[in-house]
GROMACS .gro file of C-alpha atoms in nm:
model
   86
    1MET     CA    1   1.514  -0.849   1.034
    2ASN     CA    2   1.144  -0.939   1.003
    3ARG     CA    3   0.892  -0.679   0.890
    4ASP     CA    4   0.569  -0.661   1.071
    5SER     CA    5   0.328  -0.720   0.808
    6SER     CA    6   0.039  -0.602   1.037
    7HIS     CA    7   0.160  -0.240   0.967
    8GLU     CA    8   0.127  -0.293   0.594
    9PHE     CA    9  -0.152  -0.180   0.364
   10SER     CA   10  -0.245  -0.148   0.007
   11THR     CA   11   0.041   0.024  -0.181
   12LEU     CA   12   0.007   0.378  -0.307
   13MET     CA   13   0.257   0.631  -0.466
   14LEU     CA   14   0.273   0.983  -0.346
   15VAL     CA   15   0.439   1.247  -0.604
   16LEU     CA   16   0.552   1.542  -0.396
   17GLU     CA   17   0.671   1.899  -0.495
   18ASP     CA   18   1.020   1.733  -0.609
   19ARG     CA   19   0.855   1.543  -0.866
   20GLU     CA   20   0.963   1.232  -0.698
   21ALA     CA   21   0.728   0.936  -0.644
   22TYR     CA   22   0.743   0.791  -0.302
   23LYS     CA   23   0.630   0.412  -0.256
   24ILE     CA   24   0.412   0.397   0.040
   25LYS     CA   25   0.318   0.051   0.186
   26THR     CA   26   0.356   0.046   0.559
   27LEU     CA   27   0.311   0.260   0.844
   28ASP     CA   28   0.666   0.339   0.880
   29ASP     CA   29   0.685   0.457   0.520
   30MET     CA   30   0.360   0.678   0.565
   31ALA     CA   31   0.545   0.828   0.896
   32THR     CA   32   0.867   0.895   0.718
   33VAL     CA   33   0.685   1.090   0.433
   34LEU     CA   34   0.450   1.295   0.664
   35LEU     CA   35   0.738   1.362   0.915
   36ASN     CA   36   1.024   1.442   0.702
   37LEU     CA   37   0.891   1.541   0.339
   38TRP     CA   38   0.559   1.688   0.371
   39PRO     CA   39   0.510   2.010   0.187
   40ASP     CA   40   0.266   2.175   0.438
   41GLU     CA   41   0.217   2.058   0.792
   42ASP     CA   42  -0.052   2.314   0.894
   43GLY     CA   43  -0.332   2.135   0.734
   44GLU     CA   44  -0.620   1.964   0.932
   45ALA     CA   45  -0.621   1.658   0.713
   46TYR     CA   46  -0.234   1.629   0.777
   47ILE     CA   47  -0.287   1.666   1.151
   48VAL     CA   48  -0.561   1.378   1.103
   49ALA     CA   49  -0.302   1.163   0.916
   50ILE     CA   50  -0.041   1.194   1.179
   51LYS     CA   51  -0.275   1.079   1.461
   52ALA     CA   52  -0.415   0.797   1.243
   53CYS     CA   53  -0.048   0.660   1.162
   54LEU     CA   54   0.021   0.669   1.542
   55ASP     CA   55  -0.312   0.503   1.628
   56ALA     CA   56  -0.243   0.228   1.383
   57LYS     CA   57   0.101   0.163   1.483
   58LEU     CA   58  -0.058   0.121   1.845
   59GLY     CA   59  -0.303  -0.116   1.699
   60GLU     CA   60  -0.601   0.112   1.782
   61VAL     CA   61  -0.716   0.143   1.430
   62ALA     CA   62  -0.647  -0.081   1.102
   63PRO     CA   63  -0.358   0.033   0.880
   64GLU     CA   64  -0.620   0.091   0.596
   65LEU     CA   65  -0.771   0.361   0.794
   66ALA     CA   66  -0.435   0.544   0.803
   67ARG     CA   67  -0.377   0.503   0.442
   68TRP     CA   68  -0.711   0.659   0.384
   69ALA     CA   69  -0.615   0.962   0.628
   70LEU     CA   70  -0.283   0.996   0.413
   71ILE     CA   71  -0.481   1.019   0.085
   72LYS     CA   72  -0.733   1.281   0.224
   73ALA     CA   73  -0.402   1.482   0.361
   74ALA     CA   74  -0.249   1.435   0.019
   75GLU     CA   75  -0.574   1.595  -0.145
   76GLU     CA   76  -0.570   1.871   0.095
   77VAL     CA   77  -0.217   1.998  -0.016
   78GLY     CA   78  -0.229   1.895  -0.387
   79VAL     CA   79   0.006   1.584  -0.364
   80GLY     CA   80  -0.053   1.352  -0.645
   81VAL     CA   81  -0.168   1.004  -0.533
   82ILE     CA   82  -0.136   0.697  -0.731
   83THR     CA   83  -0.306   0.395  -0.601
   84ILE     CA   84  -0.161   0.046  -0.681
   85VAL     CA   85  -0.420  -0.226  -0.731
   86HIS     CA   86  -0.291  -0.600  -0.698
   0.00000   0.00000   0.00000
């Protein structure tokens, strides 16, 4: 199965409440964390991140914009973010 590299962005790690680090490098990774593991689904930045992820999957915005929205959502709820530079 080929991975759609157009849905990839600069890798980051999220450290959630369970102290597990989750590697996020695709929109699918992002959607999985937001929809299944996110600690608080009531925040404004969370809603923006969900919409940005969907818009990026549809090709309406760049995946890097969705990544930025995810970082803002993480900041909103105190989720640790580790950016990985290549």
